[in-house]
């Protein structure tokens, strides 16, 4: 859609998500998780398939995934069912790191391309802060 709400283009994607599943635009590419393929599917802005990137951190059974853009060429993915947060370079297809610090990760955001903030379903309003370059735990914050 453009900024006025007019549909510019659409295409079909094979994900059969019954829960939340995010897509992101990075480097003029649309990135969507594909649980059944355990991959990230990358399209150009016209909807043409560019590639699939295999990611063992993507569960085949669940569809609860969130994504955030990090830098000019990568995404951070959280997968609730594999208890994984990982960074993938969209250009090279490399899984740069995987973190298992958060049980049942849900929301994820990249802050200033330096930190990854992750939350899960909890009663304490807890945020795990990971280093965006390494995936190592920096701090757990309670609010």
mmCIF file of C-alpha atoms in Angstrom:
data_model
loop_
_atom_site.group_PDB
_atom_site.id
_atom_site.type_symbol
_atom_site.label_atom_id
_atom_site.label_comp_id
_atom_site.label_asym_id
_atom_site.label_seq_id
_atom_site.Cartn_x
_atom_site.Cartn_y
_atom_site.Cartn_z
ATOM 1 C CA UNK A 1 0.000 0.000 0.000
ATOM 2 C CA UNK A 2 1.095 3.568 -0.534
ATOM 3 C CA UNK A 3 0.736 6.252 2.154
ATOM 4 C CA UNK A 4 -2.810 7.062 1.016
ATOM 5 C CA UNK A 5 -3.932 3.465 1.557
ATOM 6 C CA UNK A 6 -4.034 2.538 -2.127
ATOM 7 C CA UNK A 7 -2.967 -1.031 -2.891
ATOM 8 C CA UNK A 8 0.246 -1.031 -4.935
ATOM 9 C CA UNK A 9 0.732 -4.806 -5.294
ATOM 10 C CA UNK A 10 0.119 -8.084 -3.544
ATOM 11 C CA UNK A 11 1.281 -11.672 -3.877
ATOM 12 C CA UNK A 12 0.752 -15.022 -2.211
ATOM 13 C CA UNK A 13 3.093 -16.436 0.397
ATOM 14 C CA UNK A 14 2.931 -20.015 1.642
ATOM 15 C CA UNK A 15 2.942 -19.301 5.397
ATOM 16 C CA UNK A 16 -0.119 -20.716 7.108
ATOM 17 C CA UNK A 17 0.125 -18.641 10.292
ATOM 18 C CA UNK A 18 -2.744 -18.879 12.753
ATOM 19 C CA UNK A 19 -1.004 -16.622 15.267
ATOM 20 C CA UNK A 20 1.247 -13.641 14.834
ATOM 21 C CA UNK A 21 3.896 -13.671 12.121
ATOM 22 C CA UNK A 22 5.703 -10.524 11.080
ATOM 23 C CA UNK A 23 7.287 -9.349 7.887
ATOM 24 C CA UNK A 24 9.909 -6.666 7.474
ATOM 25 C CA UNK A 25 11.375 -4.586 4.677
ATOM 26 C CA UNK A 26 15.177 -4.389 4.648
ATOM 27 C CA UNK A 27 17.437 -3.250 1.790
ATOM 28 C CA UNK A 28 14.452 -3.011 -0.581
ATOM 29 C CA UNK A 29 13.512 -6.620 0.119
ATOM 30 C CA UNK A 30 10.500 -8.065 1.927
ATOM 31 C CA UNK A 31 11.399 -10.759 4.457
ATOM 32 C CA UNK A 32 8.781 -13.218 5.767
ATOM 33 C CA UNK A 33 9.273 -16.335 7.868
ATOM 34 C CA UNK A 34 8.199 -19.660 6.385
ATOM 35 C CA UNK A 35 7.694 -22.124 9.227
ATOM 36 C CA UNK A 36 7.017 -25.165 7.051
ATOM 37 C CA UNK A 37 10.357 -24.598 5.275
ATOM 38 C CA UNK A 38 12.193 -23.490 8.444
ATOM 39 C CA UNK A 39 13.405 -20.539 6.430
ATOM 40 C CA UNK A 40 13.120 -16.840 5.793
ATOM 41 C CA UNK A 41 11.642 -16.101 2.387
ATOM 42 C CA UNK A 42 13.008 -12.990 0.696
ATOM 43 C CA UNK A 43 11.073 -11.169 -2.038
ATOM 44 C CA UNK A 44 11.910 -8.065 -4.029
ATOM 45 C CA UNK A 45 9.488 -5.140 -3.795
ATOM 46 C CA UNK A 46 7.652 -6.398 -6.880
ATOM 47 C CA UNK A 47 6.840 -9.692 -5.144
ATOM 48 C CA UNK A 48 9.336 -11.842 -7.018
ATOM 49 C CA UNK A 49 11.068 -14.544 -5.014
ATOM 50 C CA UNK A 50 14.725 -13.660 -4.417
ATOM 51 C CA UNK A 51 15.753 -16.548 -2.142
ATOM 52 C CA UNK A 52 14.999 -18.679 0.847
ATOM 53 C CA UNK A 53 17.396 -18.685 3.771
ATOM 54 C CA UNK A 54 17.329 -21.872 5.869
ATOM 55 C CA UNK A 55 17.222 -21.113 9.593
ATOM 56 C CA UNK A 56 17.290 -24.004 12.092
ATOM 57 C CA UNK A 57 16.032 -21.560 14.765
ATOM 58 C CA UNK A 58 12.616 -21.386 13.079
ATOM 59 C CA UNK A 59 10.138 -23.911 14.423
ATOM 60 C CA UNK A 60 8.257 -25.997 11.922
ATOM 61 C CA UNK A 61 5.191 -26.388 14.107
ATOM 62 C CA UNK A 62 4.519 -22.927 15.480
ATOM 63 C CA UNK A 63 4.017 -19.633 13.767
ATOM 64 C CA UNK A 64 4.673 -17.235 16.648
ATOM 65 C CA UNK A 65 7.528 -15.228 15.220
ATOM 66 C CA UNK A 66 8.481 -11.585 15.399
ATOM 67 C CA UNK A 67 11.118 -9.713 13.400
ATOM 68 C CA UNK A 68 13.024 -6.472 13.572
ATOM 69 C CA UNK A 69 15.342 -4.818 11.074
ATOM 70 C CA UNK A 70 18.911 -4.464 12.338
ATOM 71 C CA UNK A 71 21.375 -2.477 10.260
ATOM 72 C CA UNK A 72 21.208 -2.255 6.483
ATOM 73 C CA UNK A 73 21.247 -5.960 5.707
ATOM 74 C CA UNK A 74 19.908 -8.103 8.526
ATOM 75 C CA UNK A 75 16.882 -9.021 10.602
ATOM 76 C CA UNK A 76 16.486 -10.230 14.158
ATOM 77 C CA UNK A 77 13.959 -13.061 14.497
ATOM 78 C CA UNK A 78 12.329 -14.326 17.685
ATOM 79 C CA UNK A 79 10.672 -17.729 17.694
ATOM 80 C CA UNK A 80 8.484 -18.584 20.666
ATOM 81 C CA UNK A 81 8.528 -22.358 20.112
ATOM 82 C CA UNK A 82 12.298 -22.825 19.760
ATOM 83 C CA UNK A 83 13.099 -20.296 22.515
ATOM 84 C CA UNK A 84 15.437 -18.656 20.003
ATOM 85 C CA UNK A 85 16.371 -15.151 19.038
ATOM 86 C CA UNK A 86 18.753 -14.938 16.108
ATOM 87 C CA UNK A 87 20.234 -12.499 13.623
ATOM 88 C CA UNK A 88 20.314 -13.292 9.907
ATOM 89 C CA UNK A 89 22.220 -11.432 7.203
ATOM 90 C CA UNK A 90 19.754 -11.194 4.301
ATOM 91 C CA UNK A 91 22.459 -10.692 1.656
ATOM 92 C CA UNK A 92 24.784 -13.563 2.621
ATOM 93 C CA UNK A 93 22.169 -15.864 4.185
ATOM 94 C CA UNK A 94 24.382 -16.289 7.253
ATOM 95 C CA UNK A 95 22.839 -16.839 10.683
ATOM 96 C CA UNK A 96 25.159 -14.472 12.535
ATOM 97 C CA UNK A 97 24.243 -15.572 16.063
ATOM 98 C CA UNK A 98 21.588 -17.395 18.056
ATOM 99 C CA UNK A 99 20.566 -16.602 21.630
ATOM 100 C CA UNK A 100 18.656 -18.870 24.005
ATOM 101 C CA UNK A 101 18.529 -16.363 26.898
ATOM 102 C CA UNK A 102 14.777 -15.733 26.663
ATOM 103 C CA UNK A 103 12.204 -18.468 27.258
ATOM 104 C CA UNK A 104 9.265 -18.034 24.864
ATOM 105 C CA UNK A 105 10.487 -14.820 23.211
ATOM 106 C CA UNK A 106 7.829 -12.718 21.578
ATOM 107 C CA UNK A 107 8.362 -9.021 20.885
ATOM 108 C CA UNK A 108 11.720 -7.936 19.503
ATOM 109 C CA UNK A 109 13.155 -4.591 18.439
ATOM 110 C CA UNK A 110 16.609 -3.379 17.458
ATOM 111 C CA UNK A 111 17.699 -0.183 19.207
ATOM 112 C CA UNK A 112 20.254 2.043 17.441
ATOM 113 C CA UNK A 113 21.667 -1.058 15.671
ATOM 114 C CA UNK A 114 23.507 -1.723 18.934
ATOM 115 C CA UNK A 115 21.024 -3.514 21.183
ATOM 116 C CA UNK A 116 18.241 -6.042 20.711
ATOM 117 C CA UNK A 117 15.381 -5.735 23.184
ATOM 118 C CA UNK A 118 13.302 -8.870 23.679
ATOM 119 C CA UNK A 119 10.254 -9.546 25.795
ATOM 120 C CA UNK A 120 8.061 -12.540 26.434
ATOM 121 C CA UNK A 121 4.773 -13.252 28.143
ATOM 122 C CA UNK A 122 5.524 -12.603 31.804
ATOM 123 C CA UNK A 123 3.944 -10.883 34.781
ATOM 124 C CA UNK A 124 7.022 -8.820 35.664
ATOM 125 C CA UNK A 125 7.276 -6.726 32.469
ATOM 126 C CA UNK A 126 10.788 -7.938 31.825
ATOM 127 C CA UNK A 127 13.009 -6.925 28.902
ATOM 128 C CA UNK A 128 16.143 -8.821 27.936
ATOM 129 C CA UNK A 129 18.816 -6.653 26.338
ATOM 130 C CA UNK A 130 21.146 -8.441 23.936
ATOM 131 C CA UNK A 131 24.211 -7.154 22.106
ATOM 132 C CA UNK A 132 23.184 -6.756 18.447
ATOM 133 C CA UNK A 133 26.603 -7.880 17.187
ATOM 134 C CA UNK A 134 27.009 -11.012 19.300
ATOM 135 C CA UNK A 135 23.612 -11.939 20.769
ATOM 136 C CA UNK A 136 25.158 -12.052 24.241
ATOM 137 C CA UNK A 137 23.031 -10.989 27.180
ATOM 138 C CA UNK A 138 23.819 -7.450 28.303
ATOM 139 C CA UNK A 139 21.136 -6.984 30.940
ATOM 140 C CA UNK A 140 17.677 -8.025 32.101
ATOM 141 C CA UNK A 141 15.526 -5.039 32.928
ATOM 142 C CA UNK A 142 12.455 -5.043 35.172
ATOM 143 C CA UNK A 143 9.939 -2.227 35.072
#
